Coordinates of C-alpha atoms in Angstrom, one line a residue:
X1 CA 142.9 161.9 99.0
X2 CA 141.5 163.8 96.0
X3 CA 138.3 162.7 94.5
X4 CA 138.5 161.7 90.8
X5 CA 136.6 163.9 88.3
X6 CA 134.9 160.8 86.7
X7 CA 131.1 160.2 87.1
X8 CA 131.7 156.5 87.7
X9 CA 130.4 155.0 91.0
X10 CA 132.7 155.8 93.9
X11 CA 135.1 153.0 94.6
X12 CA 136.4 152.1 98.1
X13 CA 139.5 154.1 98.8
X14 CA 141.9 154.2 101.8
X15 CA 141.4 157.2 104.1
X16 CA 145.2 158.0 104.2
X17 CA 146.6 161.1 102.4
X18 CA 148.7 160.5 99.3
X19 CA 151.2 163.0 98.2
X20 CA 150.3 162.5 94.6
X21 CA 148.0 164.2 92.1
X22 CA 144.5 163.1 91.5
X23 CA 145.2 161.0 88.5
X24 CA 147.9 159.0 90.3
X25 CA 145.5 158.5 93.2
X26 CA 142.7 157.3 90.9
X27 CA 145.1 154.9 89.1
X28 CA 146.3 153.6 92.4
X29 CA 142.7 152.9 93.6
X30 CA 141.8 151.3 90.3
X31 CA 144.8 148.9 90.5
X32 CA 143.8 147.9 94.0
X33 CA 140.2 147.3 93.0
X34 CA 141.1 145.2 89.9
X35 CA 143.5 142.9 91.7
X36 CA 142.8 139.2 91.7
X37 CA 143.3 138.9 95.4
X38 CA 141.5 140.4 98.4
X39 CA 143.1 143.6 99.7
X40 CA 142.1 145.0 103.1
X41 CA 143.8 147.9 104.9
X42 CA 143.3 148.5 108.7
X43 CA 144.0 151.8 110.4
X44 CA 145.9 151.9 113.7
X45 CA 142.6 151.8 115.5
X46 CA 141.9 148.4 113.8
X47 CA 139.1 149.8 111.6
X48 CA 138.9 149.0 107.9
X49 CA 140.1 151.8 105.7
X50 CA 140.2 149.9 102.4
X51 CA 138.1 147.1 101.0
X52 CA 138.6 146.3 97.3
X53 CA 136.2 144.9 94.7
X54 CA 137.5 141.3 95.2
X55 CA 136.6 141.4 98.8
X56 CA 133.1 142.8 98.0
X57 CA 132.4 140.0 95.6
X58 CA 133.6 137.2 97.8
X59 CA 132.1 138.4 101.1
X60 CA 128.9 139.8 99.6
X61 CA 129.4 143.0 101.7
X62 CA 129.9 146.4 99.9
X63 CA 132.7 148.7 100.9
X64 CA 130.4 151.5 102.2
X65 CA 129.2 149.0 104.9
X66 CA 132.7 148.1 106.0
X67 CA 134.8 151.2 106.1
X68 CA 135.3 152.5 109.6
X69 CA 134.4 149.1 111.2
X70 CA 136.6 146.5 112.8
X71 CA 136.7 143.0 111.3
X72 CA 134.8 141.7 114.4
X73 CA 132.0 144.1 113.5
X74 CA 132.0 143.1 109.9
X75 CA 131.9 139.4 110.7
X76 CA 130.3 139.3 114.2
X77 CA 129.5 135.5 114.1
X78 CA 133.1 134.4 113.1
X79 CA 135.9 133.8 115.6
X80 CA 138.9 135.3 113.8
X81 CA 141.4 133.6 116.1
X82 CA 144.8 133.4 114.4
X83 CA 144.0 136.4 112.1
X84 CA 143.2 138.7 115.1
X85 CA 146.5 137.8 116.9
X86 CA 148.5 138.4 113.7
X87 CA 146.8 141.9 113.2
X88 CA 147.7 142.8 116.8
X89 CA 151.3 141.8 116.4
X90 CA 151.5 143.7 113.1
X91 CA 150.1 147.0 114.4
X92 CA 152.0 146.9 117.7
X93 CA 155.3 145.5 116.7
X94 CA 155.4 145.7 113.0
X95 CA 155.6 141.9 112.6
X96 CA 154.4 140.4 109.3
X97 CA 152.7 137.0 109.3
X98 CA 151.5 134.3 106.8
X99 CA 148.4 132.2 107.7
X100 CA 148.2 129.1 105.6
X101 CA 145.0 127.0 104.9
X102 CA 146.0 124.5 107.6
X103 CA 145.7 127.3 110.2
X104 CA 142.4 128.6 108.8
X105 CA 140.3 127.7 111.8
X106 CA 139.6 131.5 112.2
X107 CA 139.9 132.6 108.6
X108 CA 137.5 135.1 107.0
X109 CA 134.0 133.7 106.0
X110 CA 134.4 134.2 102.2
X111 CA 132.4 132.5 99.5
X112 CA 134.1 129.8 97.4
X113 CA 133.7 129.8 93.6
X114 CA 130.5 128.0 92.3
X115 CA 132.6 125.0 91.2
X116 CA 133.8 124.4 94.7
X117 CA 130.6 125.2 96.6
X118 CA 129.5 121.5 96.8
X119 CA 132.8 120.4 98.5
X120 CA 133.7 123.5 100.5
X121 CA 131.5 125.5 102.9
X122 CA 133.8 128.5 102.6
X123 CA 136.8 129.6 100.6
X124 CA 140.2 128.1 101.5
X125 CA 142.5 131.1 102.0
X126 CA 146.1 132.0 102.3
X127 CA 146.4 135.3 104.2
X128 CA 149.5 137.5 104.3
X129 CA 149.6 140.3 106.9
X130 CA 152.1 143.2 106.4
X131 CA 152.8 146.4 108.3
X132 CA 152.6 149.7 106.2
X133 CA 154.4 152.6 107.6
X134 CA 153.2 156.1 106.6
X135 CA 154.4 159.5 107.7
X136 CA 151.0 161.0 108.5
X137 CA 148.9 157.9 109.7
X138 CA 151.5 155.8 111.4
X139 CA 151.6 152.1 111.0
X140 CA 148.8 150.5 109.0
X141 CA 148.1 146.8 108.5
X142 CA 147.4 145.3 105.1
X143 CA 145.8 141.8 104.5
X144 CA 146.3 140.1 101.2
X145 CA 143.9 137.2 100.8
X146 CA 144.4 134.6 98.1
X147 CA 141.9 131.9 97.1
X148 CA 143.8 128.6 97.4
X149 CA 140.7 126.3 97.3
X150 CA 141.8 124.6 94.1
X151 CA 145.2 123.9 95.7
X152 CA 143.6 122.5 98.9
X153 CA 141.3 120.3 96.8
X154 CA 144.3 118.9 94.9
X155 CA 146.1 118.4 98.1
X156 CA 143.2 116.5 99.6
X157 CA 142.9 114.4 96.5
X158 CA 146.6 113.6 96.5
X159 CA 146.4 112.7 100.2
X160 CA 143.4 110.5 99.6
X161 CA 145.1 108.7 96.7
X162 CA 148.2 108.2 98.8
X163 CA 146.2 106.8 101.6
X164 CA 144.3 104.5 99.2
X165 CA 147.6 103.4 97.6
X166 CA 149.0 102.6 101.1
X167 CA 145.8 100.7 101.9
X168 CA 146.0 98.9 98.6
X169 CA 149.6 97.8 99.3
X170 CA 148.6 96.6 102.8
X171 CA 145.6 94.8 101.5
X172 CA 147.6 93.3 98.7
X173 CA 150.1 91.8 101.2
X174 CA 147.2 90.6 103.4
X175 CA 145.4 89.2 100.3
X176 CA 148.5 87.3 99.2
X177 CA 148.8 85.6 102.5
X178 CA 145.0 85.0 102.7
X179 CA 144.9 83.6 99.1
X180 CA 147.7 81.2 99.9
X181 CA 145.9 80.1 103.1
X182 CA 142.6 79.7 101.2
X183 CA 144.2 77.7 98.4
X184 CA 145.8 75.3 100.9
X185 CA 142.7 74.9 103.0
X186 CA 139.9 74.8 100.4
X187 CA 138.0 71.6 99.9
X188 CA 138.2 72.0 96.2
X189 CA 141.2 70.8 94.2
X190 CA 142.7 73.7 92.1
X191 CA 145.1 73.3 89.3
X192 CA 146.6 75.5 86.6
X193 CA 147.4 74.4 83.1
X194 CA 149.1 76.1 80.2
X195 CA 148.1 75.8 76.5
X196 CA 150.9 73.2 76.0
X197 CA 149.1 70.8 78.3
X198 CA 151.4 71.2 81.4
X199 CA 149.3 70.9 84.6
X200 CA 150.5 72.1 88.0
X201 CA 148.5 71.4 91.2
X202 CA 148.1 74.5 93.4
X203 CA 146.9 73.1 96.7
X204 CA 147.1 69.9 98.8
X205 CA 143.7 68.6 97.6
X206 CA 144.9 68.8 94.0
X207 CA 148.1 67.0 95.0
X208 CA 146.0 64.3 96.6
X209 CA 143.8 63.8 93.5
X210 CA 146.3 64.4 90.7
X211 CA 149.7 63.9 92.4
X212 CA 151.8 60.7 92.6
X213 CA 149.4 59.1 95.1
X214 CA 146.2 60.1 93.2
X215 CA 144.4 58.8 90.1
X216 CA 147.1 58.2 87.4
X217 CA 144.5 58.8 84.6
X218 CA 142.9 62.0 86.0
X219 CA 145.6 64.2 84.4
X220 CA 144.8 62.7 81.0
X221 CA 141.1 63.3 81.5
X222 CA 141.7 67.0 82.4
X223 CA 143.9 67.4 79.3
X224 CA 141.1 65.9 77.2
X225 CA 138.7 68.5 78.6
X226 CA 140.9 71.5 77.9
X227 CA 139.8 73.6 74.9
X228 CA 143.3 73.3 73.3
X229 CA 143.7 69.6 73.9
X230 CA 143.5 68.9 70.1
X231 CA 147.1 70.4 69.8
X232 CA 148.5 67.5 71.8
X233 CA 147.7 63.8 71.3
X234 CA 145.4 62.7 74.2
X235 CA 144.1 59.3 74.9
X236 CA 140.3 59.1 74.8
X237 CA 139.1 58.4 78.4
X238 CA 136.8 55.5 79.1
X239 CA 133.1 56.3 78.7
X240 CA 132.3 55.4 82.3
X241 CA 134.8 58.1 83.6
X242 CA 132.8 61.0 82.0
X243 CA 129.6 61.0 83.9
X244 CA 127.8 63.8 82.0
X245 CA 127.6 64.9 78.4
X246 CA 130.3 67.4 77.6
X247 CA 127.7 69.6 75.8
X248 CA 125.7 70.3 78.9
X249 CA 128.1 72.9 80.3
X250 CA 128.5 71.0 83.6
X251 CA 131.2 68.4 83.3
X252 CA 131.4 65.5 85.8
X253 CA 134.1 62.9 85.9
X254 CA 134.9 59.9 88.0
X255 CA 138.2 59.7 89.8
X256 CA 139.6 56.4 91.1
X257 CA 141.8 56.6 94.2
X258 CA 144.5 54.1 95.0
X259 CA 142.4 52.8 97.8
X260 CA 139.8 51.7 95.3
X261 CA 137.2 54.4 96.2
X262 CA 135.4 56.1 93.3
X263 CA 135.0 59.9 93.8
X264 CA 132.6 61.8 91.5
X265 CA 134.1 65.2 90.6
X266 CA 132.6 68.4 89.1
X267 CA 135.1 70.1 86.8
X268 CA 135.0 73.9 86.2
X269 CA 137.5 75.4 83.7
X270 CA 138.2 79.1 83.2
X271 CA 141.1 80.8 81.4
X272 CA 143.2 84.0 81.5
X273 CA 146.1 85.3 79.4
X274 CA 149.6 86.0 80.7
X275 CA 153.0 86.2 78.9
X276 CA 151.1 86.1 75.6
X277 CA 149.9 82.6 76.4
X278 CA 146.6 81.2 77.5
X279 CA 146.4 79.6 80.9
X280 CA 143.6 77.6 82.4
X281 CA 142.4 77.3 86.0
X282 CA 140.8 73.9 86.7
X283 CA 138.7 73.4 89.8
X284 CA 137.7 69.9 90.9
X285 CA 134.9 69.6 93.4
X286 CA 134.0 66.4 95.3
X287 CA 130.2 66.0 94.7
X288 CA 129.8 62.7 96.5
X289 CA 127.5 64.2 99.1
X290 CA 125.4 65.9 96.4
X291 CA 125.1 62.6 94.5
X292 CA 123.8 60.9 97.7
X293 CA 121.3 63.8 98.2
X294 CA 120.1 63.4 94.6
X295 CA 119.6 59.7 95.2
X296 CA 117.6 60.4 98.4
X297 CA 115.5 63.0 96.5
X298 CA 114.8 60.5 93.8
X299 CA 113.7 57.9 96.4
X300 CA 111.6 60.5 98.1
X301 CA 110.0 61.5 94.8
X302 CA 109.2 57.8 94.1
X303 CA 107.6 57.4 97.5
X304 CA 105.6 60.6 96.9
X305 CA 104.4 59.3 93.6
X306 CA 103.3 56.1 95.3
X307 CA 101.6 58.1 98.0
X308 CA 99.8 60.3 95.4
X309 CA 98.7 57.1 93.6
X310 CA 97.3 55.8 96.8
X311 CA 95.5 59.1 97.4
X312 CA 94.1 58.9 93.9
X313 CA 92.8 55.4 94.7
X314 CA 91.3 56.7 98.0
X315 CA 89.6 59.6 96.2
X316 CA 88.2 57.2 93.7
X317 CA 86.9 55.0 96.5
X318 CA 85.5 58.0 98.3
X319 CA 83.7 59.2 95.2
X320 CA 82.3 55.8 94.2
X321 CA 82.7 52.9 96.6
X322 CA 81.9 54.9 99.8
X323 CA 79.2 57.1 98.3
X324 CA 77.2 54.1 97.0
X325 CA 76.4 52.5 100.4
X326 CA 76.0 56.0 101.9
X327 CA 73.4 56.8 99.3
X328 CA 71.7 53.5 100.0
X329 CA 71.6 54.2 103.8
X330 CA 70.3 57.7 103.1
X331 CA 67.6 56.5 100.7
X332 CA 66.2 53.8 103.0
X333 CA 66.3 56.1 106.1
X334 CA 64.4 58.8 104.1
X335 CA 62.0 56.1 102.9
X336 CA 61.4 54.9 106.5
X337 CA 60.9 58.6 107.5
X338 CA 58.2 59.1 104.8
X339 CA 56.4 55.8 105.3
X340 CA 56.3 55.5 109.0
X341 CA 56.3 59.1 110.1
X342 CA 53.5 59.5 112.7
X343 CA 53.0 55.7 113.0
X344 CA 55.7 55.3 115.6
X345 CA 56.2 57.3 118.8
X346 CA 57.9 60.7 118.8
X347 CA 61.2 59.2 120.0
X348 CA 61.3 56.9 116.9
X349 CA 60.6 59.9 114.6
X350 CA 63.4 61.8 116.3
X351 CA 65.9 59.0 115.8
X352 CA 64.9 58.6 112.1
X353 CA 65.5 62.4 111.7
X354 CA 68.9 62.1 113.2
X355 CA 69.8 59.2 110.9
X356 CA 68.7 61.1 107.8
X357 CA 70.5 64.3 108.8
X358 CA 73.7 62.3 109.7
X359 CA 73.8 60.6 106.3
X360 CA 73.2 63.9 104.5
X361 CA 75.9 65.6 106.4
X362 CA 78.4 62.8 105.8
X363 CA 77.6 62.9 102.1
X364 CA 78.2 66.7 102.0
X365 CA 81.5 66.2 104.0
X366 CA 82.7 63.6 101.5
X367 CA 81.8 65.9 98.6
X368 CA 83.7 68.8 100.2
X369 CA 86.7 66.6 100.9
X370 CA 86.8 65.5 97.2
X371 CA 86.6 69.1 96.2
X372 CA 89.5 70.0 98.5
X373 CA 91.6 67.1 97.1
X374 CA 91.0 68.1 93.5
X375 CA 92.1 71.7 93.9
X376 CA 95.8 70.9 93.2
X377 CA 95.4 67.7 91.2
X378 CA 92.6 68.6 88.7
X379 CA 93.1 72.3 88.2
X380 CA 92.8 73.8 84.7
X381 CA 95.4 76.0 83.0
X382 CA 95.4 79.7 84.0
X383 CA 94.1 82.4 81.7
X384 CA 92.7 85.9 82.1
X385 CA 89.4 85.8 84.1
X386 CA 87.2 89.0 84.2
X387 CA 85.9 89.1 87.8
X388 CA 82.8 91.2 86.7
X389 CA 81.6 88.3 84.5
X390 CA 82.5 85.8 87.3
X391 CA 80.4 87.6 89.9
X392 CA 77.5 87.9 87.4
X393 CA 77.5 84.1 87.3
X394 CA 77.7 83.9 91.1
X395 CA 74.7 86.2 91.6
X396 CA 72.8 84.2 89.0
X397 CA 73.6 80.9 90.9
X398 CA 72.3 82.4 94.1
X399 CA 69.1 83.6 92.5
X400 CA 68.4 80.2 91.0
X401 CA 68.9 78.6 94.4
X402 CA 66.7 81.2 96.1
X403 CA 69.4 81.7 98.8
X404 CA 70.0 85.4 98.2
X405 CA 67.2 88.0 98.1
X406 CA 67.4 90.7 95.5
X407 CA 70.0 93.4 96.4
X408 CA 71.8 91.4 99.1
X409 CA 74.9 91.1 96.9
X410 CA 76.3 94.5 96.0
X411 CA 79.3 95.4 93.9
X412 CA 81.1 98.8 94.2
X413 CA 83.1 99.9 91.2
X414 CA 84.5 97.7 88.4
X415 CA 86.4 94.6 89.2
X416 CA 89.7 93.6 87.5
X417 CA 90.7 90.7 85.4
X418 CA 93.1 88.3 87.0
X419 CA 95.1 85.3 85.9
X420 CA 93.7 82.0 87.1
X421 CA 91.5 78.9 86.9
X422 CA 88.0 80.3 86.2
X423 CA 86.1 77.4 87.8
X424 CA 88.2 77.4 90.9
X425 CA 87.9 81.2 91.3
X426 CA 84.2 80.9 90.9
X427 CA 84.2 78.3 93.7
X428 CA 86.4 80.6 95.9
X429 CA 84.3 83.7 95.7
X430 CA 81.0 81.8 95.7
X431 CA 82.1 80.2 99.0
X432 CA 83.1 83.6 100.5
X433 CA 79.7 85.2 99.4
X434 CA 77.8 82.2 100.7
X435 CA 79.7 82.4 104.0
X436 CA 78.8 86.1 104.4
X437 CA 75.1 85.5 103.7
X438 CA 75.0 82.4 106.0
X439 CA 76.3 84.4 109.1
X440 CA 74.1 87.5 108.4
X441 CA 70.5 88.2 109.1
X442 CA 68.3 86.7 106.3
X443 CA 66.3 89.9 106.0
X444 CA 69.0 92.6 106.4
X445 CA 72.1 90.6 105.4
X446 CA 74.3 92.2 102.8
X447 CA 77.5 91.3 101.1
X448 CA 79.6 94.0 99.5
X449 CA 82.3 93.3 96.9
X450 CA 85.0 95.8 95.9
X451 CA 88.6 95.8 94.6
X452 CA 91.8 97.8 94.9
X453 CA 95.1 97.6 93.1
X454 CA 98.7 97.7 94.3
X455 CA 101.8 97.8 92.0
X456 CA 102.1 94.0 92.1
X457 CA 98.7 92.6 92.9
X458 CA 94.9 92.9 92.9
X459 CA 93.0 92.9 96.2
X460 CA 89.3 91.7 96.2
X461 CA 87.3 92.4 99.3
X462 CA 84.2 90.4 100.3
X463 CA 82.5 92.2 103.3
X464 CA 79.4 91.2 105.2
X465 CA 77.4 92.7 108.1
X466 CA 77.1 89.4 110.0
X467 CA 78.0 88.2 113.4
X468 CA 81.8 88.8 112.9
X469 CA 84.7 86.6 114.0
X470 CA 86.7 86.9 117.2
X471 CA 90.4 87.9 116.4
X472 CA 91.7 84.7 118.1
X473 CA 90.1 82.6 115.4
X474 CA 91.3 84.6 112.3
X475 CA 93.9 82.0 111.5
X476 CA 92.2 78.8 112.6
X477 CA 89.0 79.3 110.5
X478 CA 91.0 78.4 107.4
X479 CA 92.0 74.9 108.7
X480 CA 90.0 71.9 107.7
X481 CA 87.0 70.9 109.9
X482 CA 87.4 74.1 112.1
X483 CA 83.9 75.2 113.1
X484 CA 83.1 78.0 115.5
X485 CA 79.5 77.0 115.9
X486 CA 77.5 73.8 116.3
X487 CA 75.7 72.0 113.4
X488 CA 72.4 73.1 114.8
X489 CA 73.3 76.8 114.7
X490 CA 74.7 77.1 111.2
X491 CA 74.9 74.5 108.4
X492 CA 78.2 73.5 106.8
X493 CA 81.0 71.0 107.1
X494 CA 83.9 73.3 108.2
X495 CA 85.8 72.7 104.9
X496 CA 84.5 75.7 102.8
X497 CA 87.2 78.2 104.0
X498 CA 89.9 75.5 103.8
X499 CA 89.0 75.1 100.1
X500 CA 89.1 78.9 99.6
X501 CA 92.6 79.0 101.2
X502 CA 93.9 76.1 99.0
X503 CA 92.6 77.7 95.8
X504 CA 94.2 81.1 96.8
X505 CA 97.5 79.3 97.5
X506 CA 97.4 77.6 94.1
X507 CA 97.0 81.0 92.5
X508 CA 100.1 82.3 94.3
X509 CA 97.9 84.7 96.5
X510 CA 96.9 85.2 100.1
X511 CA 93.6 85.0 101.9
X512 CA 93.1 87.0 105.1
X513 CA 90.2 88.2 107.3
X514 CA 89.5 91.3 109.4
X515 CA 86.5 91.5 111.6
X516 CA 84.6 93.4 114.3
X517 CA 82.7 90.9 116.4
X518 CA 79.0 91.5 116.3
X519 CA 79.2 93.9 113.3
X520 CA 81.0 92.6 110.2
X521 CA 83.7 90.5 108.6
X522 CA 85.9 91.3 105.6
X523 CA 87.7 88.6 103.6
X524 CA 90.6 89.9 101.4
X525 CA 91.8 87.8 98.5
X526 CA 95.1 89.2 97.1
X527 CA 96.1 87.8 93.7
X528 CA 99.5 88.6 92.0
X529 CA 99.4 90.4 88.6
X530 CA 102.3 88.2 87.5
X531 CA 102.2 84.6 88.4
X532 CA 105.2 83.1 90.4
X533 CA 107.4 80.7 88.4
X534 CA 106.2 77.7 90.4
X535 CA 102.6 78.5 90.1
X536 CA 103.0 79.2 86.4
X537 CA 104.7 75.9 85.7
X538 CA 102.1 74.0 87.6
X539 CA 99.3 75.5 85.6
X540 CA 100.8 74.6 82.2

């Protein structure tokens, strides 16, 4: 074929000889290159002798890298399958073939257009294979490749819609039968009413309540409750038949059966429009069991109030009546200890010491029990509490008591402000700091306070370098009167951590401990940034 005289980049051209002048050959090559389909020509030896511009753009392979190679060499990682068999039949027997997208298991690996790239890994193709007979080169094979991705996408969508429609019809039939079964077997009575006041029961329970054997006045009460009841004259039902105010949004009525049994019903009414008219769906639910539960709850609440009143009386007795004789015993035993110390034998002095110590421990125990009982009953409303100021007060209290040497309580970084009862939070953290100092060496003991933040809470850590706690006791130490050591080893009543736990619970938080026995213990108080509804309501 004659080369064109133009200076444009050389296009891919077939290697066959054309019996035309150069201009005709150039025009022929331009037409092939500008076609909107892929055009590939294969020589009798199965090598590519033409590869147009469309093929170059969709395969990403220029023509100069394809000419003279077989399709297997051009696409070494692709099993051409059906395409290879059709090419063989075309070159050997002159048989044309059409390969549709449904047979594209071995189609050419060409790129889809950008708008289809998300749904299709490769272009969907329709390939036409034709023999081309020439005088000089024998029989050639031409491949015409069309992009049918859009058609395949539409076909998929139509198939999907058809499948969905078939499923919808099947589900509709099933739903109709299921709805009928549900209506007949539901425990609620369901009725339908039109805007002219006509009421029709839809299930057996509705027939039982509103039919010939049901309450003869219940239909009248339902008509009275319908929004359009003013259009038809309705007799006002007796006041004792409407159990709740109609303005509350929850309507309760009382139905009377022929057997004389009164059934409380909850009435729900919704509407829909059909045939240019309003229709109402009325649901009647038997709430007899709920009413019984409400009465049981009311009785339980009354008993709880009586129990709380008795606890209040006990707390008053513990704080006044019991403490008074205890103070008398303590005062006289201390007086005996001071007056007769050394005048009796050592055994008598030891007995007097035990008596004084016992009364003092009992007094501390009663005080701690009162503190524990007041956490939930005498708490103050919640407000923002700056923990930096709170720990300043705690350190001052320890300095005044002389129970914490200078530098034994260390804060690392600023502490947050939390919502809570300031007096109870002071008691909580003062108990944790005191606990850390008590179980640490008096000379080298150190308590470190720091805080971190999560999206929903603040975590405050109180860490000591004391004797630690065995992991098996990490839960039990927060129970009342749970002591891990004798009274002679460490002072205390065993209620301090129980008080801390109850204060944390009241604030909607959690209290936990991690420890290395013999080295340290770290108590973590996690308080929510936003108070739970129950906690917030209790604090008001």
